[in-house]
């Protein structure tokens, strides 16, 4: 790493999108300054660094901001191409496959999860759970294809898809308590279950992912607050 | 183009997402087989090539399918790196900026625009329109920053964001006709208005963009059918 290289990450401890970036930085062996943000009282730095979305994560590299978790992941991989392992495959077709699955995770997993988490009625919740489990089943197939018998979506080592899904792990581990269903089980998603064990054992995961118990409490509190504010 | 490269594009001529891929192929000077899909009767090949989403576009390169329009565009740029212009700059930061604006176009302009055009209630349509116009203003600023005096989001030459936005141009023109509103107004967003002219005049655009008149007829027929209730849901 060049001297004078300055990395600053604006984030919130609970955000899975921020966790993704932390994972990538750790996997690459990069030092950075982490700055916890208060999203109810956004800092000037956040607002000037991400004027379009005003969201976290934002990675500031030598004063220049990069926004959106997947954009940041690709940036880290390219800006630090010779540092640490590669996060994306080198082959263009495999890169396209990896990008496809990351896009799938972002487009298809999060929304039903949120529905299952916040739904008022049983019917809505059941539908959210059903859709979430269908997506998880597809991801089981994706893991089988991408890993080709190896430990990760990225093969022998952690890759882009692993990080994209891994960032969500604390939420996935809290899903039974928060949504009323286990996302993974030995009958339907044995590969993903094994992947979860493997991923959470990584040093990067231990540093980057929030404590599940703390996260579950926080999510429940937020949900209650939202429900109250809607009733008003 | 490398010898032995077989490119097949599964698409539908009205789709702006398919148009994006056609733009990229045209910019790179690549030949391909253009396969028109019937979205009400999807082919075995489409279902097999995109089992997850069952959507177009799908680019099949030497038998291997690539899905999702902007993933396909990046794939084309990477695989055919030595052919034609690069759609992404070499600098990682500039690449990150381009990659930032692409989903912005999709999430903040295209999605609300669709709601404006095809929303079920007047309220939905009006909200979609409002959001689409807000996004156009933001994109004017993005163009100013990204172009650095050149004519495109990619700077001096066409880049990823130009392709992402360029793909929807015929539809934007159709919407202007149907609604009577100017989306890229030279008075409000001069850089974008000029960009529209410049982009539409490119050889690649003339080859790839669907004819506005034909698209207008298609849009009107679809609206009429939807109003008559003869389409059970939209097909993408």
GROMACS .gro file of C-alpha atoms in nm, chain A residues 42 46-47 49-56 67-68, chain B residues 100-101 103-105 107-108:
model
   20
   42UNK     CA    1  -2.653   1.356   0.922
   46UNK     CA    2  -2.188   1.255   0.480
   47UNK     CA    3  -2.407   1.511   0.307
   49UNK     CA    4  -1.981   1.304   0.024
   50UNK     CA    5  -2.312   1.152  -0.085
   51UNK     CA    6  -2.533   1.445  -0.183
   52UNK     CA    7  -2.744   1.229  -0.418
   53UNK     CA    8  -2.857   0.959  -0.174
   54UNK     CA    9  -2.733   1.087   0.166
   55UNK     CA   10  -2.680   0.725   0.268
   56UNK     CA   11  -2.412   0.499   0.408
   67UNK     CA   12  -2.097   0.556  -0.282
   68UNK     CA   13  -2.319   0.246  -0.308
  332UNK     CA   14  -2.274   0.491  -0.949
  333UNK     CA   15  -2.479   0.674  -1.212
  335UNK     CA   16  -2.826   0.234  -1.117
  336UNK     CA   17  -2.932   0.593  -1.056
  337UNK     CA   18  -3.067   0.605  -1.412
  339UNK     CA   19  -3.387   0.339  -1.004
  340UNK     CA   20  -3.454   0.711  -1.012
   0.00000   0.00000   0.00000
